[in-house]
Structure formats: C-alpha cells, structure tokens
JSON list of C-alpha atoms in Angstrom, two decimals:
[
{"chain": "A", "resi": 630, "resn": "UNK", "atom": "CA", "xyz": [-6.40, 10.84, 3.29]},
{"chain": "A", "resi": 631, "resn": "UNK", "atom": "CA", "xyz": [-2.88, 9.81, 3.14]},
{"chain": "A", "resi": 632, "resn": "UNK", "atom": "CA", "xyz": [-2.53, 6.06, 2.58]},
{"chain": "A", "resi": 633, "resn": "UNK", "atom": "CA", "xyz": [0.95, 4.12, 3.26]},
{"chain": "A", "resi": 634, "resn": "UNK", "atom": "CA", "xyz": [2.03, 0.86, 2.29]},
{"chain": "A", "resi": 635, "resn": "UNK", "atom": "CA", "xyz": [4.31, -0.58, 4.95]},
{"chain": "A", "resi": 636, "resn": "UNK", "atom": "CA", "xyz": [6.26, -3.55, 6.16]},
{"chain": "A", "resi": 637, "resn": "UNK", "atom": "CA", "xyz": [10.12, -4.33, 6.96]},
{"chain": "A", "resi": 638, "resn": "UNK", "atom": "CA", "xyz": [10.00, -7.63, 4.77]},
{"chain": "A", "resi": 639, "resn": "UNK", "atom": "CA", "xyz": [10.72, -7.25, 1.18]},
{"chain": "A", "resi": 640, "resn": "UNK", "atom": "CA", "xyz": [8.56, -8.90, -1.31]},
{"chain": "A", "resi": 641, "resn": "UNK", "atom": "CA", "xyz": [5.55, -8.16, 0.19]},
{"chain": "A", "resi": 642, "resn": "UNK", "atom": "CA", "xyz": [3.65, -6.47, -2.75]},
{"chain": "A", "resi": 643, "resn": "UNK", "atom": "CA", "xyz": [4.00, -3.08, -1.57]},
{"chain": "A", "resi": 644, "resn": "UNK", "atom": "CA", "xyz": [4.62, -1.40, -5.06]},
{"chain": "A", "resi": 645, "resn": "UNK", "atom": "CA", "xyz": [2.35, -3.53, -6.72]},
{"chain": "A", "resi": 646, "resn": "UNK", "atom": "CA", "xyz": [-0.79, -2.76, -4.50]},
{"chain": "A", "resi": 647, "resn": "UNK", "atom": "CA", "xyz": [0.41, 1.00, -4.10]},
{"chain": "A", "resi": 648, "resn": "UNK", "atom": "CA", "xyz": [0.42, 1.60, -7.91]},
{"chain": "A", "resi": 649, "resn": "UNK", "atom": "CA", "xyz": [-2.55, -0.61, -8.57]},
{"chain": "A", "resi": 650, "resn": "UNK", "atom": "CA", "xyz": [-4.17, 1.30, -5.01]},
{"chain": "A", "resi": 651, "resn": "UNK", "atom": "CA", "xyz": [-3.17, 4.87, -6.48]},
{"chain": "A", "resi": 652, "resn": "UNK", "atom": "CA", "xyz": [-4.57, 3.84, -9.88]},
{"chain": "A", "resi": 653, "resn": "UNK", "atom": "CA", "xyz": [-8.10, 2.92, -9.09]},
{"chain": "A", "resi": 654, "resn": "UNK", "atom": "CA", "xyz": [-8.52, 5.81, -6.49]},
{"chain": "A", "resi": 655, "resn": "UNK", "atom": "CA", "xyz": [-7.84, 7.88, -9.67]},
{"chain": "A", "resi": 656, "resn": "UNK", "atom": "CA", "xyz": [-10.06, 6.35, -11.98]},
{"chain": "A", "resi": 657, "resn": "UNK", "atom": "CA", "xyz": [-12.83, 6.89, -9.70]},
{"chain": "A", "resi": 658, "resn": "UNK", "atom": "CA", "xyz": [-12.34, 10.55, -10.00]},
{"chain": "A", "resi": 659, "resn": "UNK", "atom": "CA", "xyz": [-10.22, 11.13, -6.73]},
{"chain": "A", "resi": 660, "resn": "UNK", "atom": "CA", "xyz": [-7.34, 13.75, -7.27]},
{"chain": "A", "resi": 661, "resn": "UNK", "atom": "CA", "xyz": [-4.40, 10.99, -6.38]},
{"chain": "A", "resi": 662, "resn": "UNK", "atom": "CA", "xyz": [-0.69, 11.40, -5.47]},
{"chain": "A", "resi": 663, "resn": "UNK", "atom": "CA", "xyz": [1.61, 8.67, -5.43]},
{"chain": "A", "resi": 664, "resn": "UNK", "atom": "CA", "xyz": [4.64, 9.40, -3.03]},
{"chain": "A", "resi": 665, "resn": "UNK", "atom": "CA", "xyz": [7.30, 6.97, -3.72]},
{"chain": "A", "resi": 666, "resn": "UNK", "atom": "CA", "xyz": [9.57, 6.48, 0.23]},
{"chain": "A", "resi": 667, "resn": "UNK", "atom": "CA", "xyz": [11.53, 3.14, -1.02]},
{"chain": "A", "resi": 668, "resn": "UNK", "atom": "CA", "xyz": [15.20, 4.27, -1.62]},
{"chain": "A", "resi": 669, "resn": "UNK", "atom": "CA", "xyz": [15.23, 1.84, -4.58]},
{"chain": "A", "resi": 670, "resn": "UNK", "atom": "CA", "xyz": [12.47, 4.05, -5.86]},
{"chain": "A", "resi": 671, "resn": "UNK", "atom": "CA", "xyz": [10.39, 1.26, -7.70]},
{"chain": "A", "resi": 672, "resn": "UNK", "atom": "CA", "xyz": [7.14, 2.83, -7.97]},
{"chain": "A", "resi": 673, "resn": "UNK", "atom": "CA", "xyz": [9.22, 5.85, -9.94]},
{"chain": "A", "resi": 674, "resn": "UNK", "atom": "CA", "xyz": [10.96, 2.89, -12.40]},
{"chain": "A", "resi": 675, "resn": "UNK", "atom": "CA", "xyz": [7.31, 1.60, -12.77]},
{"chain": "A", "resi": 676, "resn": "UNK", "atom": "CA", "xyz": [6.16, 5.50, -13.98]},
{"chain": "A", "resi": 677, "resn": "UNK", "atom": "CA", "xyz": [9.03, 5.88, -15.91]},
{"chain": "A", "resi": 678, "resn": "UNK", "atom": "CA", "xyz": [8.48, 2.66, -17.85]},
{"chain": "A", "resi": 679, "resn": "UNK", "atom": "CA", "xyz": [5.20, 3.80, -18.41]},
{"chain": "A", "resi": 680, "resn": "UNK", "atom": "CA", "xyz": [6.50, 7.05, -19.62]},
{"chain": "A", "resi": 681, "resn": "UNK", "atom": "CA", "xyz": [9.10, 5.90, -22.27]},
{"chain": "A", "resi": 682, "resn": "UNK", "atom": "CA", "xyz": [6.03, 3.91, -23.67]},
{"chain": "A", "resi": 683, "resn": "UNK", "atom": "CA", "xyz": [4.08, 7.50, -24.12]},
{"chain": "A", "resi": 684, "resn": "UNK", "atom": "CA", "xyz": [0.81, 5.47, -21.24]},
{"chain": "A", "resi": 685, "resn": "UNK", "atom": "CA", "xyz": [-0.98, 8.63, -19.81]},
{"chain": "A", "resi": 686, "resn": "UNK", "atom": "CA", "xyz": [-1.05, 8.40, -16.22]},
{"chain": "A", "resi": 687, "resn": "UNK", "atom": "CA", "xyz": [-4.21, 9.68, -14.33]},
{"chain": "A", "resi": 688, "resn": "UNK", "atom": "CA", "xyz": [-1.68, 10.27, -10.83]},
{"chain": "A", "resi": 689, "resn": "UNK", "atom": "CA", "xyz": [1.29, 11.59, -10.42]},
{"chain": "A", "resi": 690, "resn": "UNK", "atom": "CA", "xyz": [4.29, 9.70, -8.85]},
{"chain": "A", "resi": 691, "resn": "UNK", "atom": "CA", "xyz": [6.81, 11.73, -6.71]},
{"chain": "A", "resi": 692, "resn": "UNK", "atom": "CA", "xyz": [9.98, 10.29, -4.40]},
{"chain": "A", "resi": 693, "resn": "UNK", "atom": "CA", "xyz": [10.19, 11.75, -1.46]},
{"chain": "A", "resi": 694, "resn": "UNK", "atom": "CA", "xyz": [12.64, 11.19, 1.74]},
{"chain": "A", "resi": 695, "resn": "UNK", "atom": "CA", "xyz": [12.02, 11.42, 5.51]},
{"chain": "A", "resi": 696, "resn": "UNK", "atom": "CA", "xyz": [13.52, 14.71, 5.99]},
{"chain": "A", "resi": 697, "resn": "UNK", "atom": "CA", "xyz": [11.16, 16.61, 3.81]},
{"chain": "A", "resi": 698, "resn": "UNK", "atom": "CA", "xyz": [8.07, 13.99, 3.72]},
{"chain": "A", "resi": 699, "resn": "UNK", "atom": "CA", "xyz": [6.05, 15.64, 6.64]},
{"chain": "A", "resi": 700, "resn": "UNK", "atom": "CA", "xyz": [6.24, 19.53, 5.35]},
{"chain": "A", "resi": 701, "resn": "UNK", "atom": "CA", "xyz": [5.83, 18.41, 1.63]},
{"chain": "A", "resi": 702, "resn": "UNK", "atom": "CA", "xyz": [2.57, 15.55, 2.36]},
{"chain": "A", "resi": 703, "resn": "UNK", "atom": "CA", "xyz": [0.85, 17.73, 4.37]},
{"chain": "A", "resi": 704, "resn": "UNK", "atom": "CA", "xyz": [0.94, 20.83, 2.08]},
{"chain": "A", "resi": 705, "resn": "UNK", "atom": "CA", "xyz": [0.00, 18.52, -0.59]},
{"chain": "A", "resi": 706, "resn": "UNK", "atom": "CA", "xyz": [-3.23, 17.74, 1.55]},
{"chain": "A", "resi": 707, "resn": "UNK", "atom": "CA", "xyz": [-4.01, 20.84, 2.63]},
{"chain": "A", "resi": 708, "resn": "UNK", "atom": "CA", "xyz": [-3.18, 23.33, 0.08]},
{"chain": "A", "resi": 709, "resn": "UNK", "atom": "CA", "xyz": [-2.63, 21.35, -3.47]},
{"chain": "A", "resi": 710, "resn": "UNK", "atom": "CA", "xyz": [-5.84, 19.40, -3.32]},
{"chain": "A", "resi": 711, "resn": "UNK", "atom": "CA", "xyz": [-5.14, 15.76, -3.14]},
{"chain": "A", "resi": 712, "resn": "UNK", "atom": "CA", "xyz": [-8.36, 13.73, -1.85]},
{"chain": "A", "resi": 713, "resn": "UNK", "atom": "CA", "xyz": [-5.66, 10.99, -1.41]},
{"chain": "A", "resi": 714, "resn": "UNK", "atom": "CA", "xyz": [-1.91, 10.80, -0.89]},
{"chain": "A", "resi": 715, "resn": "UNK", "atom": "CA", "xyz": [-0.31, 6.95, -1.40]},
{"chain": "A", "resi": 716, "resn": "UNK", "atom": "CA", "xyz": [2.60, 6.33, -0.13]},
{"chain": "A", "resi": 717, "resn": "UNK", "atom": "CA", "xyz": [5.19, 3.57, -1.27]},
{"chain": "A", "resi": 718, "resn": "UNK", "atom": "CA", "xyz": [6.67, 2.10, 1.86]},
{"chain": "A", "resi": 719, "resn": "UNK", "atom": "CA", "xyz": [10.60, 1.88, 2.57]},
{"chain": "A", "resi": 720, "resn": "UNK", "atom": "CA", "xyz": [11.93, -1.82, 3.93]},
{"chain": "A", "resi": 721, "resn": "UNK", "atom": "CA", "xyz": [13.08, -2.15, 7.28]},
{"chain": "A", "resi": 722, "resn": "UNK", "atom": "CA", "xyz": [12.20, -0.04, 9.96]},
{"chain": "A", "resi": 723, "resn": "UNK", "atom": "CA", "xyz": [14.08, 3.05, 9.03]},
{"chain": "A", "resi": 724, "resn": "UNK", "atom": "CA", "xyz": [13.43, 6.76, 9.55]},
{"chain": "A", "resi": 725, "resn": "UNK", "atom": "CA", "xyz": [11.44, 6.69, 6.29]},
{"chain": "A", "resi": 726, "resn": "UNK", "atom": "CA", "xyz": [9.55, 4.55, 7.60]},
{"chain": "A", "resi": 727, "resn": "UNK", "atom": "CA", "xyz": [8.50, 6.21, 10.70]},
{"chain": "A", "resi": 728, "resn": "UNK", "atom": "CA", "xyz": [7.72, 9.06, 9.26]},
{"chain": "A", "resi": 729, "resn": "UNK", "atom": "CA", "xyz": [5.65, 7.91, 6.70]},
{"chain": "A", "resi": 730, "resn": "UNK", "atom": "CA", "xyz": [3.73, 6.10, 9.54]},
{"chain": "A", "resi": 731, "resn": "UNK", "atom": "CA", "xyz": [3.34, 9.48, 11.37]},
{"chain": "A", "resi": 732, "resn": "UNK", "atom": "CA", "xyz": [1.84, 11.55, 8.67]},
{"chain": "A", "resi": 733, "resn": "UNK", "atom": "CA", "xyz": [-0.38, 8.18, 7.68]},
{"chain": "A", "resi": 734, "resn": "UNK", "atom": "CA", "xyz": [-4.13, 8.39, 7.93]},
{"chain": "A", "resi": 735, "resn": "UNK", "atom": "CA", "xyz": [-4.18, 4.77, 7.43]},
{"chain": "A", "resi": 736, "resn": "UNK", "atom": "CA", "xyz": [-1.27, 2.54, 7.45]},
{"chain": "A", "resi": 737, "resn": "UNK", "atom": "CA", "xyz": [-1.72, -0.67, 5.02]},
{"chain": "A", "resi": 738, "resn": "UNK", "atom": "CA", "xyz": [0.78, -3.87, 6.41]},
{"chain": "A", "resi": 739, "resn": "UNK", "atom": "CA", "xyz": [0.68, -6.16, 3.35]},
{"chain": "A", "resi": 740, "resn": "UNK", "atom": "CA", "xyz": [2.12, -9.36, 4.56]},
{"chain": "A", "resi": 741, "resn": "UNK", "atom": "CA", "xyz": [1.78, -13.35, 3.23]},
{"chain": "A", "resi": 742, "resn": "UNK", "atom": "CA", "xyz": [0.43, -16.40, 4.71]},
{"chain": "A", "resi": 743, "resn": "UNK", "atom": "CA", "xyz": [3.72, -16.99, 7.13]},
{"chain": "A", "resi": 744, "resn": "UNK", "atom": "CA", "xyz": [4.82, -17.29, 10.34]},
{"chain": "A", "resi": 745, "resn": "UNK", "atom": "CA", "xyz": [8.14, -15.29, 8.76]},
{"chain": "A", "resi": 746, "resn": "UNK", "atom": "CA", "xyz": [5.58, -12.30, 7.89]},
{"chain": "A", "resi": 747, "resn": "UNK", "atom": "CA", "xyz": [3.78, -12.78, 11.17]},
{"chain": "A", "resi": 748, "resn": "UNK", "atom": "CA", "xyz": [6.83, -12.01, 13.11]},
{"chain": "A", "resi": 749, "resn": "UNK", "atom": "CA", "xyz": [7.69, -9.48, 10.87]},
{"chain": "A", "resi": 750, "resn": "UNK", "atom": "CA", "xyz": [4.74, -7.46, 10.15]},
{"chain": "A", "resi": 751, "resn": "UNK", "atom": "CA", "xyz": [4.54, -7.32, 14.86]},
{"chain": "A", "resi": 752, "resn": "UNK", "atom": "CA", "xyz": [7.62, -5.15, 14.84]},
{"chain": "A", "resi": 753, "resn": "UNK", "atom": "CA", "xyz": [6.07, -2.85, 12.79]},
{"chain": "A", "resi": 754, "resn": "UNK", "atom": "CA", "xyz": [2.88, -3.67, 14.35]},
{"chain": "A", "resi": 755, "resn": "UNK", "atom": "CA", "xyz": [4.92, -2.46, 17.59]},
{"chain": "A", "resi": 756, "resn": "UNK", "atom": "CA", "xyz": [6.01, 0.77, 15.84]},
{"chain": "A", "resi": 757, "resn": "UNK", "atom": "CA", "xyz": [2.66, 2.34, 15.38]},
{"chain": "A", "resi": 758, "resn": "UNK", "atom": "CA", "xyz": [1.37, 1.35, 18.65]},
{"chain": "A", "resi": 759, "resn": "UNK", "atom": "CA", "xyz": [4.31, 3.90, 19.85]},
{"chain": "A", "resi": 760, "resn": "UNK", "atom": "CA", "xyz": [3.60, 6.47, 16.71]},
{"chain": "A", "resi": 761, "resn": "UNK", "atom": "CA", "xyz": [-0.51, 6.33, 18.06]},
{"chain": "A", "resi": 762, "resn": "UNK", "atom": "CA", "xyz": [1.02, 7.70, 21.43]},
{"chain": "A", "resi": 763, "resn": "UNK", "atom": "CA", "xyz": [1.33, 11.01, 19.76]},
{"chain": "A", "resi": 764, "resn": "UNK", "atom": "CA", "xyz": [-1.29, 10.47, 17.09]},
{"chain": "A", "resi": 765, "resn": "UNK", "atom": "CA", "xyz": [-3.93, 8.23, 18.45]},
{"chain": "A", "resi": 766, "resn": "UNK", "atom": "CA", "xyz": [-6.03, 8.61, 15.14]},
{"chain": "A", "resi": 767, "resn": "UNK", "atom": "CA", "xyz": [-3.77, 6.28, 13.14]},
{"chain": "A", "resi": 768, "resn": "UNK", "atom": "CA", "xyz": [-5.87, 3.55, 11.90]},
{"chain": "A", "resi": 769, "resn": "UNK", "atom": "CA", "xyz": [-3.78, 0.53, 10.75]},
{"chain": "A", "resi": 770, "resn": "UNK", "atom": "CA", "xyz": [-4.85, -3.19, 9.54]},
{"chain": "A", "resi": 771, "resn": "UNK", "atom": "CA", "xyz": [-2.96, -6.39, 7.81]},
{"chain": "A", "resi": 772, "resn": "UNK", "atom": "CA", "xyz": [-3.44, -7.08, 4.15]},
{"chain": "A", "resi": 773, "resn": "UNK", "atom": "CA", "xyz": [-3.01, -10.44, 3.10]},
{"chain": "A", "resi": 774, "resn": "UNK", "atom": "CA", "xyz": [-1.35, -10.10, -0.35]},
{"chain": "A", "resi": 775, "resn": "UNK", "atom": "CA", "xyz": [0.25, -13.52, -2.68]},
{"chain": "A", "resi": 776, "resn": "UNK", "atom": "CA", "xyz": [-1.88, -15.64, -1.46]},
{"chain": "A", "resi": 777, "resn": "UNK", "atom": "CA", "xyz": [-1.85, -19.23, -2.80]},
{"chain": "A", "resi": 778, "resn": "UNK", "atom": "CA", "xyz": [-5.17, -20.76, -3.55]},
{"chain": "A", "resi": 779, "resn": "UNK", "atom": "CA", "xyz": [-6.52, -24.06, -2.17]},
{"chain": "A", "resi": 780, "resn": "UNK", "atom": "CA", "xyz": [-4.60, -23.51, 0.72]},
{"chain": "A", "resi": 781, "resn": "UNK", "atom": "CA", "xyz": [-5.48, -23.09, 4.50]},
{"chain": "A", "resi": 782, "resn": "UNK", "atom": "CA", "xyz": [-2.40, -20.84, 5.02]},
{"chain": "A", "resi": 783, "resn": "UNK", "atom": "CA", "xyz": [-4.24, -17.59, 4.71]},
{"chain": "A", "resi": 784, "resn": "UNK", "atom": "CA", "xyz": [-7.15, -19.03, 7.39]},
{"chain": "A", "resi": 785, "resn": "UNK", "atom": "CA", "xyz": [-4.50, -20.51, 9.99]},
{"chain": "A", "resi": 786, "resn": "UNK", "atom": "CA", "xyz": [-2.73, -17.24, 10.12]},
{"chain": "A", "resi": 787, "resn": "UNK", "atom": "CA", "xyz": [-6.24, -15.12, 9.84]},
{"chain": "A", "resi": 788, "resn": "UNK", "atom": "CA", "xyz": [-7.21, -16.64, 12.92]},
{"chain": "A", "resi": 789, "resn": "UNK", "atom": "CA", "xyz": [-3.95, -16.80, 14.86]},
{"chain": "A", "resi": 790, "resn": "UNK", "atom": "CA", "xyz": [-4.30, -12.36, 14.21]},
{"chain": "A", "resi": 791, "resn": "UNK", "atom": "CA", "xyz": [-8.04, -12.49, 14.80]},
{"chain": "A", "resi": 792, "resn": "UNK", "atom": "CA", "xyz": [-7.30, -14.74, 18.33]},
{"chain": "A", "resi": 793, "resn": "UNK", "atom": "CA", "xyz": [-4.55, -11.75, 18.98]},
{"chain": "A", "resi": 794, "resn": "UNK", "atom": "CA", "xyz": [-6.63, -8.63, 18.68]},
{"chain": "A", "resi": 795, "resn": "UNK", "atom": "CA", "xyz": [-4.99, -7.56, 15.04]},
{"chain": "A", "resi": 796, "resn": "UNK", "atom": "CA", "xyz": [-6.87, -5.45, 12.76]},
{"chain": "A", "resi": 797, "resn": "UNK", "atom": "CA", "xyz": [-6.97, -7.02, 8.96]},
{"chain": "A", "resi": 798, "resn": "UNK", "atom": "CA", "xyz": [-9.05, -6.39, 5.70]},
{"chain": "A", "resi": 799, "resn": "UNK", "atom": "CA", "xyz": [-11.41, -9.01, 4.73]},
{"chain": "A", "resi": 800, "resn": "UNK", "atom": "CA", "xyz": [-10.06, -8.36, 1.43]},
{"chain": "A", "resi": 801, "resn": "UNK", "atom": "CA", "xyz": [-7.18, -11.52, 0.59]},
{"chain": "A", "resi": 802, "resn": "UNK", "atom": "CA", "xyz": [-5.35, -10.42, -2.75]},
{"chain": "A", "resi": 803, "resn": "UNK", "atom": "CA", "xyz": [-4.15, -13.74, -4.40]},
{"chain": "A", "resi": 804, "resn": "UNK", "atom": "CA", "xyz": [-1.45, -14.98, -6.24]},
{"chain": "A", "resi": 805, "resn": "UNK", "atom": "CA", "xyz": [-2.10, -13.33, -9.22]},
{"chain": "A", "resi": 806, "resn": "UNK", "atom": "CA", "xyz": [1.01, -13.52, -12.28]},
{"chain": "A", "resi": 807, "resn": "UNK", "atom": "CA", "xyz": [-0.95, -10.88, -13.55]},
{"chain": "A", "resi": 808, "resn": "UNK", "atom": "CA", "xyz": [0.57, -8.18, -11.11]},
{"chain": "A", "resi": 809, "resn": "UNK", "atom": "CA", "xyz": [4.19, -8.73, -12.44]},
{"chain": "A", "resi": 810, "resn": "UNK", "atom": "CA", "xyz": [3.17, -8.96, -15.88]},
{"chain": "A", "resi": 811, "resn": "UNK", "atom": "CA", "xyz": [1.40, -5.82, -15.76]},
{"chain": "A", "resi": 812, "resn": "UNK", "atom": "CA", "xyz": [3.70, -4.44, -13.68]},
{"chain": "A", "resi": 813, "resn": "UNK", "atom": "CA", "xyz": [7.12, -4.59, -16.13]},
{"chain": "A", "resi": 814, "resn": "UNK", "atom": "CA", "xyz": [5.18, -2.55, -19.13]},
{"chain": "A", "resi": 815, "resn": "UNK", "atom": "CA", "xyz": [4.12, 0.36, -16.62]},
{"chain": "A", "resi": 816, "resn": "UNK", "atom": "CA", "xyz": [0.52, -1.02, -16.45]},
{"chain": "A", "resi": 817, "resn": "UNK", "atom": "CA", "xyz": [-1.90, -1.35, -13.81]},
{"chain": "A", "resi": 818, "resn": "UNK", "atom": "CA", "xyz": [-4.06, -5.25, -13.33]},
{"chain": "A", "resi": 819, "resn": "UNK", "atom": "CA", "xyz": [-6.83, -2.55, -14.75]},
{"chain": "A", "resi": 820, "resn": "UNK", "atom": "CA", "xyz": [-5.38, -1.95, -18.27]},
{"chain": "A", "resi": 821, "resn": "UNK", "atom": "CA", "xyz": [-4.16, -6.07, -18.84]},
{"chain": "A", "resi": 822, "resn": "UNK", "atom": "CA", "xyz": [-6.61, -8.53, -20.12]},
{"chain": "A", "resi": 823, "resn": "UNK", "atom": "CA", "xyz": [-7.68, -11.25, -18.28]},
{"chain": "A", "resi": 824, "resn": "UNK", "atom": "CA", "xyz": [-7.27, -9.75, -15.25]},
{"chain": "A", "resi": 825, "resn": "UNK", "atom": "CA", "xyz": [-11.19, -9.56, -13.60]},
{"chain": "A", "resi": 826, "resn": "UNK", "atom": "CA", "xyz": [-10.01, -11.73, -10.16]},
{"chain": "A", "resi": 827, "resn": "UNK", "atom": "CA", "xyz": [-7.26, -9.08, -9.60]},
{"chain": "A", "resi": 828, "resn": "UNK", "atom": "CA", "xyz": [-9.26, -6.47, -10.49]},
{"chain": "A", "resi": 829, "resn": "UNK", "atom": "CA", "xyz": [-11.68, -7.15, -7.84]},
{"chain": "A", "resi": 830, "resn": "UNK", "atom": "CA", "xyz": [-9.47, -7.86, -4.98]},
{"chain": "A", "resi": 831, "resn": "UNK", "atom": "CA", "xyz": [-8.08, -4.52, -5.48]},
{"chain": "A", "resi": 832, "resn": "UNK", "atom": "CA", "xyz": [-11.83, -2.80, -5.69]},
{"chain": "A", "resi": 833, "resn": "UNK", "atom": "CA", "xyz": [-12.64, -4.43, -2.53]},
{"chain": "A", "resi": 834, "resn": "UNK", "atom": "CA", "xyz": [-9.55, -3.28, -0.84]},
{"chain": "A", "resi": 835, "resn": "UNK", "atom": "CA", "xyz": [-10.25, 0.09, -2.22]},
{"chain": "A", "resi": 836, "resn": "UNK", "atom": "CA", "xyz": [-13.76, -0.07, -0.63]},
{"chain": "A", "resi": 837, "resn": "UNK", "atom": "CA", "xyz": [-12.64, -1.03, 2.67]},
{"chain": "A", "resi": 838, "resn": "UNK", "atom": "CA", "xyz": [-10.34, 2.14, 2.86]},
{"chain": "A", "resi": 839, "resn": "UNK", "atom": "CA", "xyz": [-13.12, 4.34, 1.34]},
{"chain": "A", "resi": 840, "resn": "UNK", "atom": "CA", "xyz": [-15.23, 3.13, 4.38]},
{"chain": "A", "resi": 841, "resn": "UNK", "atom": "CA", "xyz": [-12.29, 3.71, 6.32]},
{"chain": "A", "resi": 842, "resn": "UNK", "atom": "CA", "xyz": [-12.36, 7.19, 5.19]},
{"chain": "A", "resi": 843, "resn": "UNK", "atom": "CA", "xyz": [-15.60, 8.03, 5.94]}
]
C-alpha cells in the first residue's frame, strides 16, 4: 500500500506523522519504506540525525523526485517487497505532488482546526478528484493534526467537512510538544517517555489505514 502525506500548507505535520506513520507500520512487522518528496528533504535530516547518533532504524528513508517517483514506487511494491510505501508530501501543488497523489493508494491531508487549512486542504481536495478520473481507486480522507485541547475548533470544522461530503479519520492527533521534541534527536513519539497520548493517536490512525487496507 503506498501511503502519502499531502497538503499545500506548510506546517501541517506532514513529516512528523510520516516518520512517526512509517515507524509504527514497522514495528508491527510490516516491511516499510519511507520515500521522502519534500525538496527540503526533512524526513532525510530527521534519518540522518538519527544516524550520526548510531539509533537503528527499522525503515529505510529514501528522497525521491517526480520524474523518477512512479517507475521507482511501483518496483518497490511489486518486486522489492514493501507491504507499505510512505511517502513525505512536497508543499504546494507542484508536480511532486501530483505524482505522488497518482501512485497513492491512500492519500492522508493532515490539516488544523482553520478556516486557512479548510481552504487550503479543497485545492488539493480538487486535485485528486481530477487524479481519481484516471485512477478511481484513490481513497483519500482529512487528518486533523495540532489540535488544541478544550477547544471546539476541531468540532466546528469536523462538521462544516462532515455537512460537505469530506472524508476524515476519526482519529484527531493533538497538540502534542512531544512530536518536536522527539523529532530533533531522530526519535519517533514511540522511543520518548511520557509520550502514551501521542502514542495512541498515532495507533489509531494506523488502524484506520490498516482497515483501509483491507
């Protein structure tokens, strides 16, 4: 299954729940790629942290670009093995973008409690609607990510999707300084202490896709 992490608005979380995605697939015994799309190529600075600290890593982490990401996922899939291929979303709508949404399984739209997201998260919304033209089996939902407890936000702009035929996970991942904290030492929320709530939130995202899968 070949996973992507997308949305045109920066700070989303799209690293963040990648590598934390990528590592719990792993450590459930699932043969687990990590293809890293973002020209900045965070997910790579996170592995190489975690490198130059001598942290095993259970997946492996690759970049990748748009001209070769189609030929080189889909051998990956087919031939090398992977039960799951995650892939690091680029910003804005770009070709990298598009193509990651056309080799996607499942496309993942992280977004926060805001009308800003909201508007931004329906262009890309827009995208795969056009992409499911030539690959109708794209499945794609909204992922609440940072969101601030005690607050109504999350509900108000749950509803206003629900009340416009969106697709969303019941999983909400909060905000959580755990993430960035484990994050900057090449960690996962799964190897920080402290860090049960986060933990969870990412388990139950990981069964929703798992049920997804099947």
């Amino acid at each position: 299954m070949i996973i992507s992490f997308l949305n045109q608005k920066g700070g989303v979380g799209k690293t963040t729940l990648s590598i934390n995605a990528a590592y719990a697939l792993a450590d459930q015994g699932h043969k687990v790629i990590l293809a890293d799309s973002d020209p900045q190529r965070s997910s790579m600075a996170w592995a190489s942290v975690r490198n130059n600290a001598n942290k095993p890593l259970s997946f492996n982490v690759i970049g990748i670009d748009s001209g070769s990401m189609r030929e080189t996922l889909t051998r990956m899939k087919q031939q090398d093995g992977y039960d799951f291929i995650v892939i690091d979303g680029a910003p804005r709508m770009t070709d990298l973008a598009r193509a990651a949404i056309i080799i996607s399984d499942l496309v993942v739209m992280p977004m926060q409690a805001s009308g800003f997201d909201l508007w931004a998260t329906d262009e890309l919304k827009s995208m795969i609607e056009e992409a499911k033209i030539y690959k109708p089996e794209i499945i794609h939902a909204v992922l609440l990510n940072r969101v601030v407890p005690n607050t109504n936000l999350a509900k108000d702009v749950l509803a206003d999707m629900q009340e416009n035929g969106w697709t969303f996970f019941d999983t909400v991942i909060g905000q959580r300084q755990n993430f960035a904290n484990a994050a900057t030492q090449g960690l996962t929320v799964f190897e920080v202490a402290n860090s049960k709530s986060a933990q969870d939130e990412i388990l139950f995202m990981i069964d929703e896709i798992l049920k997804l899968k099947d």
